[in-house]
JSON list of C-alpha atoms in Angstrom, two decimals:
[
{"chain": "A", "resi": 1, "resn": "UNK", "atom": "CA", "xyz": [0.00, 0.00, 0.00]},
{"chain": "A", "resi": 2, "resn": "UNK", "atom": "CA", "xyz": [1.44, 3.42, -0.95]},
{"chain": "A", "resi": 3, "resn": "UNK", "atom": "CA", "xyz": [2.53, 5.78, 1.72]},
{"chain": "A", "resi": 4, "resn": "UNK", "atom": "CA", "xyz": [0.26, 8.67, 2.38]},
{"chain": "A", "resi": 5, "resn": "UNK", "atom": "CA", "xyz": [1.75, 12.06, 2.64]},
{"chain": "A", "resi": 6, "resn": "UNK", "atom": "CA", "xyz": [0.97, 13.88, 5.81]},
{"chain": "A", "resi": 7, "resn": "UNK", "atom": "CA", "xyz": [-1.65, 16.50, 5.19]},
{"chain": "A", "resi": 8, "resn": "UNK", "atom": "CA", "xyz": [-0.55, 20.07, 5.52]},
{"chain": "A", "resi": 9, "resn": "UNK", "atom": "CA", "xyz": [-2.32, 22.05, 8.13]},
{"chain": "A", "resi": 10, "resn": "UNK", "atom": "CA", "xyz": [-2.97, 25.71, 8.55]},
{"chain": "A", "resi": 11, "resn": "UNK", "atom": "CA", "xyz": [-1.56, 27.75, 11.38]},
{"chain": "A", "resi": 12, "resn": "UNK", "atom": "CA", "xyz": [-4.56, 26.87, 13.58]},
{"chain": "A", "resi": 13, "resn": "UNK", "atom": "CA", "xyz": [-3.86, 23.17, 13.28]},
{"chain": "A", "resi": 14, "resn": "UNK", "atom": "CA", "xyz": [-6.86, 22.30, 11.11]},
{"chain": "A", "resi": 15, "resn": "UNK", "atom": "CA", "xyz": [-6.63, 20.74, 7.65]},
{"chain": "A", "resi": 16, "resn": "UNK", "atom": "CA", "xyz": [-6.61, 23.43, 4.91]},
{"chain": "A", "resi": 17, "resn": "UNK", "atom": "CA", "xyz": [-8.06, 22.20, 1.59]},
{"chain": "A", "resi": 18, "resn": "UNK", "atom": "CA", "xyz": [-6.43, 25.04, -0.43]},
{"chain": "A", "resi": 19, "resn": "UNK", "atom": "CA", "xyz": [-3.37, 24.21, -2.47]},
{"chain": "A", "resi": 20, "resn": "UNK", "atom": "CA", "xyz": [-0.01, 25.36, -1.25]},
{"chain": "A", "resi": 21, "resn": "UNK", "atom": "CA", "xyz": [0.33, 28.14, -3.80]},
{"chain": "A", "resi": 22, "resn": "UNK", "atom": "CA", "xyz": [-2.97, 29.74, -2.83]},
{"chain": "A", "resi": 23, "resn": "UNK", "atom": "CA", "xyz": [-1.98, 29.63, 0.82]},
{"chain": "A", "resi": 24, "resn": "UNK", "atom": "CA", "xyz": [1.37, 31.21, 0.00]},
{"chain": "A", "resi": 25, "resn": "UNK", "atom": "CA", "xyz": [-0.29, 34.03, -1.92]},
{"chain": "A", "resi": 26, "resn": "UNK", "atom": "CA", "xyz": [-2.52, 34.73, 1.07]},
{"chain": "A", "resi": 27, "resn": "UNK", "atom": "CA", "xyz": [0.44, 35.07, 3.42]},
{"chain": "A", "resi": 28, "resn": "UNK", "atom": "CA", "xyz": [1.47, 38.48, 4.58]},
{"chain": "A", "resi": 29, "resn": "UNK", "atom": "CA", "xyz": [4.83, 39.86, 3.45]},
{"chain": "A", "resi": 30, "resn": "UNK", "atom": "CA", "xyz": [6.30, 39.25, 6.90]},
{"chain": "A", "resi": 31, "resn": "UNK", "atom": "CA", "xyz": [5.36, 35.58, 6.73]},
{"chain": "A", "resi": 32, "resn": "UNK", "atom": "CA", "xyz": [6.72, 35.24, 3.23]},
{"chain": "A", "resi": 33, "resn": "UNK", "atom": "CA", "xyz": [9.99, 36.87, 4.22]},
{"chain": "A", "resi": 34, "resn": "UNK", "atom": "CA", "xyz": [10.30, 34.60, 7.25]},
{"chain": "A", "resi": 35, "resn": "UNK", "atom": "CA", "xyz": [9.80, 31.46, 5.15]},
{"chain": "A", "resi": 36, "resn": "UNK", "atom": "CA", "xyz": [11.88, 32.60, 2.18]},
{"chain": "A", "resi": 37, "resn": "UNK", "atom": "CA", "xyz": [14.97, 30.75, 3.36]},
{"chain": "A", "resi": 38, "resn": "UNK", "atom": "CA", "xyz": [13.32, 27.42, 3.95]},
{"chain": "A", "resi": 39, "resn": "UNK", "atom": "CA", "xyz": [14.50, 24.65, 1.60]},
{"chain": "A", "resi": 40, "resn": "UNK", "atom": "CA", "xyz": [10.94, 23.68, 0.63]},
{"chain": "A", "resi": 41, "resn": "UNK", "atom": "CA", "xyz": [10.08, 27.25, -0.38]},
{"chain": "A", "resi": 42, "resn": "UNK", "atom": "CA", "xyz": [13.21, 27.53, -2.56]},
{"chain": "A", "resi": 43, "resn": "UNK", "atom": "CA", "xyz": [12.35, 24.27, -4.28]},
{"chain": "A", "resi": 44, "resn": "UNK", "atom": "CA", "xyz": [8.83, 25.55, -4.98]},
{"chain": "A", "resi": 45, "resn": "UNK", "atom": "CA", "xyz": [10.23, 28.79, -6.37]},
{"chain": "A", "resi": 46, "resn": "UNK", "atom": "CA", "xyz": [12.65, 26.89, -8.62]},
{"chain": "A", "resi": 47, "resn": "UNK", "atom": "CA", "xyz": [9.82, 24.69, -9.81]},
{"chain": "A", "resi": 48, "resn": "UNK", "atom": "CA", "xyz": [7.62, 27.74, -10.46]},
{"chain": "A", "resi": 49, "resn": "UNK", "atom": "CA", "xyz": [10.50, 29.41, -12.32]},
{"chain": "A", "resi": 50, "resn": "UNK", "atom": "CA", "xyz": [10.98, 26.29, -14.49]},
{"chain": "A", "resi": 51, "resn": "UNK", "atom": "CA", "xyz": [7.25, 26.16, -15.24]},
{"chain": "A", "resi": 52, "resn": "UNK", "atom": "CA", "xyz": [7.16, 29.82, -16.24]},
{"chain": "A", "resi": 53, "resn": "UNK", "atom": "CA", "xyz": [10.20, 29.35, -18.51]},
{"chain": "A", "resi": 54, "resn": "UNK", "atom": "CA", "xyz": [8.55, 26.34, -20.17]},
{"chain": "A", "resi": 55, "resn": "UNK", "atom": "CA", "xyz": [5.30, 28.23, -20.64]},
{"chain": "A", "resi": 56, "resn": "UNK", "atom": "CA", "xyz": [7.19, 31.20, -22.12]},
{"chain": "A", "resi": 57, "resn": "UNK", "atom": "CA", "xyz": [8.99, 28.90, -24.56]},
{"chain": "A", "resi": 58, "resn": "UNK", "atom": "CA", "xyz": [5.71, 27.26, -25.54]},
{"chain": "A", "resi": 59, "resn": "UNK", "atom": "CA", "xyz": [4.05, 30.64, -26.02]},
{"chain": "A", "resi": 60, "resn": "UNK", "atom": "CA", "xyz": [6.95, 31.79, -28.24]},
{"chain": "A", "resi": 61, "resn": "UNK", "atom": "CA", "xyz": [6.67, 28.64, -30.35]},
{"chain": "A", "resi": 62, "resn": "UNK", "atom": "CA", "xyz": [2.93, 29.15, -30.64]},
{"chain": "A", "resi": 63, "resn": "UNK", "atom": "CA", "xyz": [3.42, 32.77, -31.72]},
{"chain": "A", "resi": 64, "resn": "UNK", "atom": "CA", "xyz": [5.96, 31.66, -34.35]},
{"chain": "A", "resi": 65, "resn": "UNK", "atom": "CA", "xyz": [3.50, 29.09, -35.70]},
{"chain": "A", "resi": 66, "resn": "UNK", "atom": "CA", "xyz": [0.75, 31.71, -35.78]},
{"chain": "A", "resi": 67, "resn": "UNK", "atom": "CA", "xyz": [3.06, 34.14, -37.57]},
{"chain": "A", "resi": 68, "resn": "UNK", "atom": "CA", "xyz": [3.90, 31.50, -40.18]},
{"chain": "A", "resi": 69, "resn": "UNK", "atom": "CA", "xyz": [0.21, 30.75, -40.59]},
{"chain": "A", "resi": 70, "resn": "UNK", "atom": "CA", "xyz": [-0.60, 34.44, -40.88]},
{"chain": "A", "resi": 71, "resn": "UNK", "atom": "CA", "xyz": [2.07, 34.95, -43.55]},
{"chain": "A", "resi": 72, "resn": "UNK", "atom": "CA", "xyz": [0.59, 32.06, -45.53]},
{"chain": "A", "resi": 73, "resn": "UNK", "atom": "CA", "xyz": [-2.84, 33.65, -45.27]},
{"chain": "A", "resi": 74, "resn": "UNK", "atom": "CA", "xyz": [-1.42, 36.97, -46.45]},
{"chain": "A", "resi": 75, "resn": "UNK", "atom": "CA", "xyz": [0.22, 35.26, -49.43]},
{"chain": "A", "resi": 76, "resn": "UNK", "atom": "CA", "xyz": [-3.06, 33.57, -50.30]},
{"chain": "A", "resi": 77, "resn": "UNK", "atom": "CA", "xyz": [-4.83, 36.93, -50.05]},
{"chain": "A", "resi": 78, "resn": "UNK", "atom": "CA", "xyz": [-2.32, 38.45, -52.49]},
{"chain": "A", "resi": 79, "resn": "UNK", "atom": "CA", "xyz": [-2.88, 35.63, -54.96]},
{"chain": "A", "resi": 80, "resn": "UNK", "atom": "CA", "xyz": [-6.65, 35.94, -54.84]},
{"chain": "A", "resi": 81, "resn": "UNK", "atom": "CA", "xyz": [-6.41, 39.73, -55.23]},
{"chain": "A", "resi": 82, "resn": "UNK", "atom": "CA", "xyz": [-4.18, 39.28, -58.28]},
{"chain": "A", "resi": 83, "resn": "UNK", "atom": "CA", "xyz": [-6.55, 36.71, -59.76]},
{"chain": "A", "resi": 84, "resn": "UNK", "atom": "CA", "xyz": [-9.50, 39.06, -59.25]},
{"chain": "A", "resi": 85, "resn": "UNK", "atom": "CA", "xyz": [-7.63, 41.93, -60.90]},
{"chain": "A", "resi": 86, "resn": "UNK", "atom": "CA", "xyz": [-6.62, 39.87, -63.93]},
{"chain": "A", "resi": 87, "resn": "UNK", "atom": "CA", "xyz": [-10.01, 38.29, -64.37]},
{"chain": "A", "resi": 88, "resn": "UNK", "atom": "CA", "xyz": [-11.49, 39.11, -67.78]},
{"chain": "A", "resi": 89, "resn": "UNK", "atom": "CA", "xyz": [-15.17, 39.89, -67.81]},
{"chain": "A", "resi": 90, "resn": "UNK", "atom": "CA", "xyz": [-17.61, 39.35, -70.65]},
{"chain": "A", "resi": 91, "resn": "UNK", "atom": "CA", "xyz": [-18.03, 43.09, -71.11]},
{"chain": "A", "resi": 92, "resn": "UNK", "atom": "CA", "xyz": [-14.25, 43.46, -71.52]},
{"chain": "A", "resi": 93, "resn": "UNK", "atom": "CA", "xyz": [-14.26, 40.75, -74.17]},
{"chain": "A", "resi": 94, "resn": "UNK", "atom": "CA", "xyz": [-17.16, 42.26, -76.06]},
{"chain": "A", "resi": 95, "resn": "UNK", "atom": "CA", "xyz": [-15.45, 45.67, -76.00]},
{"chain": "A", "resi": 96, "resn": "UNK", "atom": "CA", "xyz": [-12.26, 44.18, -77.43]},
{"chain": "A", "resi": 97, "resn": "UNK", "atom": "CA", "xyz": [-14.21, 42.32, -80.12]},
{"chain": "A", "resi": 98, "resn": "UNK", "atom": "CA", "xyz": [-15.96, 45.52, -81.15]},
{"chain": "A", "resi": 99, "resn": "UNK", "atom": "CA", "xyz": [-12.65, 47.38, -81.34]},
{"chain": "A", "resi": 100, "resn": "UNK", "atom": "CA", "xyz": [-11.08, 44.68, -83.50]},
{"chain": "A", "resi": 101, "resn": "UNK", "atom": "CA", "xyz": [-14.12, 44.59, -85.77]},
{"chain": "A", "resi": 102, "resn": "UNK", "atom": "CA", "xyz": [-14.03, 48.37, -86.33]},
{"chain": "A", "resi": 103, "resn": "UNK", "atom": "CA", "xyz": [-10.28, 48.28, -87.06]},
{"chain": "A", "resi": 104, "resn": "UNK", "atom": "CA", "xyz": [-10.76, 45.47, -89.57]},
{"chain": "A", "resi": 105, "resn": "UNK", "atom": "CA", "xyz": [-13.62, 47.32, -91.26]},
{"chain": "A", "resi": 106, "resn": "UNK", "atom": "CA", "xyz": [-11.45, 50.45, -91.52]},
{"chain": "A", "resi": 107, "resn": "UNK", "atom": "CA", "xyz": [-8.59, 48.48, -93.09]},
{"chain": "A", "resi": 108, "resn": "UNK", "atom": "CA", "xyz": [-10.90, 46.87, -95.63]},
{"chain": "A", "resi": 109, "resn": "UNK", "atom": "CA", "xyz": [-12.38, 50.23, -96.56]},
{"chain": "A", "resi": 110, "resn": "UNK", "atom": "CA", "xyz": [-8.88, 51.70, -97.02]},
{"chain": "A", "resi": 111, "resn": "UNK", "atom": "CA", "xyz": [-7.77, 48.74, -99.15]},
{"chain": "A", "resi": 112, "resn": "UNK", "atom": "CA", "xyz": [-10.82, 49.14, -101.38]},
{"chain": "A", "resi": 113, "resn": "UNK", "atom": "CA", "xyz": [-10.03, 52.83, -101.86]},
{"chain": "A", "resi": 114, "resn": "UNK", "atom": "CA", "xyz": [-6.41, 52.02, -102.73]},
{"chain": "A", "resi": 115, "resn": "UNK", "atom": "CA", "xyz": [-7.53, 49.42, -105.27]},
{"chain": "A", "resi": 116, "resn": "UNK", "atom": "CA", "xyz": [-9.64, 52.05, -107.05]},
{"chain": "A", "resi": 117, "resn": "UNK", "atom": "CA", "xyz": [-6.62, 54.28, -107.69]},
{"chain": "A", "resi": 118, "resn": "UNK", "atom": "CA", "xyz": [-5.23, 53.87, -111.22]},
{"chain": "A", "resi": 119, "resn": "UNK", "atom": "CA", "xyz": [-1.46, 53.45, -111.52]},
{"chain": "A", "resi": 120, "resn": "UNK", "atom": "CA", "xyz": [0.75, 53.05, -114.56]},
{"chain": "A", "resi": 121, "resn": "UNK", "atom": "CA", "xyz": [2.66, 49.84, -115.12]},
{"chain": "A", "resi": 122, "resn": "UNK", "atom": "CA", "xyz": [5.71, 51.86, -116.28]},
{"chain": "A", "resi": 123, "resn": "UNK", "atom": "CA", "xyz": [5.81, 53.74, -112.94]},
{"chain": "A", "resi": 124, "resn": "UNK", "atom": "CA", "xyz": [5.86, 50.46, -111.00]},
{"chain": "A", "resi": 125, "resn": "UNK", "atom": "CA", "xyz": [8.68, 49.09, -113.22]},
{"chain": "A", "resi": 126, "resn": "UNK", "atom": "CA", "xyz": [10.70, 52.30, -112.79]},
{"chain": "A", "resi": 127, "resn": "UNK", "atom": "CA", "xyz": [10.47, 52.11, -108.99]},
{"chain": "A", "resi": 128, "resn": "UNK", "atom": "CA", "xyz": [11.36, 48.39, -109.00]},
{"chain": "A", "resi": 129, "resn": "UNK", "atom": "CA", "xyz": [14.46, 48.87, -111.17]},
{"chain": "A", "resi": 130, "resn": "UNK", "atom": "CA", "xyz": [15.73, 52.13, -109.70]},
{"chain": "A", "resi": 131, "resn": "UNK", "atom": "CA", "xyz": [15.05, 51.47, -105.99]},
{"chain": "A", "resi": 132, "resn": "UNK", "atom": "CA", "xyz": [15.49, 47.68, -106.14]},
{"chain": "A", "resi": 133, "resn": "UNK", "atom": "CA", "xyz": [12.32, 46.70, -104.32]},
{"chain": "A", "resi": 134, "resn": "UNK", "atom": "CA", "xyz": [9.50, 44.24, -104.93]},
{"chain": "A", "resi": 135, "resn": "UNK", "atom": "CA", "xyz": [6.71, 45.04, -107.38]},
{"chain": "A", "resi": 136, "resn": "UNK", "atom": "CA", "xyz": [4.06, 44.64, -104.63]},
{"chain": "A", "resi": 137, "resn": "UNK", "atom": "CA", "xyz": [5.74, 47.21, -102.43]},
{"chain": "A", "resi": 138, "resn": "UNK", "atom": "CA", "xyz": [6.24, 49.65, -105.33]},
{"chain": "A", "resi": 139, "resn": "UNK", "atom": "CA", "xyz": [2.59, 49.27, -106.35]},
{"chain": "A", "resi": 140, "resn": "UNK", "atom": "CA", "xyz": [1.40, 49.81, -102.78]},
{"chain": "A", "resi": 141, "resn": "UNK", "atom": "CA", "xyz": [3.54, 52.95, -102.40]},
{"chain": "A", "resi": 142, "resn": "UNK", "atom": "CA", "xyz": [2.20, 54.37, -105.67]},
{"chain": "A", "resi": 143, "resn": "UNK", "atom": "CA", "xyz": [-1.41, 53.72, -104.63]},
{"chain": "A", "resi": 144, "resn": "UNK", "atom": "CA", "xyz": [-0.84, 55.35, -101.20]},
{"chain": "A", "resi": 145, "resn": "UNK", "atom": "CA", "xyz": [0.42, 58.50, -102.95]},
{"chain": "A", "resi": 146, "resn": "UNK", "atom": "CA", "xyz": [-2.47, 58.66, -105.38]},
{"chain": "A", "resi": 147, "resn": "UNK", "atom": "CA", "xyz": [-0.46, 57.37, -108.38]},
{"chain": "A", "resi": 148, "resn": "UNK", "atom": "CA", "xyz": [1.89, 60.36, -108.30]},
{"chain": "A", "resi": 149, "resn": "UNK", "atom": "CA", "xyz": [5.37, 59.07, -109.26]},
{"chain": "A", "resi": 150, "resn": "UNK", "atom": "CA", "xyz": [7.34, 62.06, -107.91]},
{"chain": "A", "resi": 151, "resn": "UNK", "atom": "CA", "xyz": [5.67, 61.95, -104.46]},
{"chain": "A", "resi": 152, "resn": "UNK", "atom": "CA", "xyz": [6.18, 58.19, -104.27]},
{"chain": "A", "resi": 153, "resn": "UNK", "atom": "CA", "xyz": [9.89, 58.43, -105.18]},
{"chain": "A", "resi": 154, "resn": "UNK", "atom": "CA", "xyz": [10.40, 61.23, -102.66]},
{"chain": "A", "resi": 155, "resn": "UNK", "atom": "CA", "xyz": [8.70, 59.24, -99.87]},
{"chain": "A", "resi": 156, "resn": "UNK", "atom": "CA", "xyz": [10.62, 56.05, -100.65]},
{"chain": "A", "resi": 157, "resn": "UNK", "atom": "CA", "xyz": [14.03, 57.72, -100.78]},
{"chain": "A", "resi": 158, "resn": "UNK", "atom": "CA", "xyz": [13.64, 59.63, -97.50]}
]
C-alpha cells in the first residue's frame, strides 16, 4: 500500500483544503519573508521558475506558428487579389471584339479605296528597277500616294 503524505495544516492546526500556492499568496509579506529561506520554499520557487520558462517557450513557439500561418494567409490573399484583378469579364471581351471589328472594317475600306486608284505599269517598273524593291511594295507605295510618281519616289528615298 502506498505511503500517504501527511496533510498540511494551517496555522490553527486544522486541515486546509487550499493548495499550497494559494496559501502562500494569502500570506502576509512578513510571513513570506520569514519562510523565504526554507529549503521547501526555494524548491517551490525553482519549480515555479521552471514552469514559467517552459510556458514562455511554448508561447513563443505558438506565436511563431501563428506568424507562419498568418504569412501564408497573407500570401493567399495576395494571390486571390491578383486573380480578381486579372479576371477578364464578358463586357471586356465584347469591348475588345468591337474594337477589333471596327479596325478590320477600316482596313478593308482603305484597301478598297487604294484598289480604285489607277497606276501606270511603267511607274511600277521604274520604282522596281531604280530602288530595287519588290513590285508589290512599289505598287502599294504608288497607290498610297495617289499614283503620283514624284511623291512616291520622294517618300521612298527619304
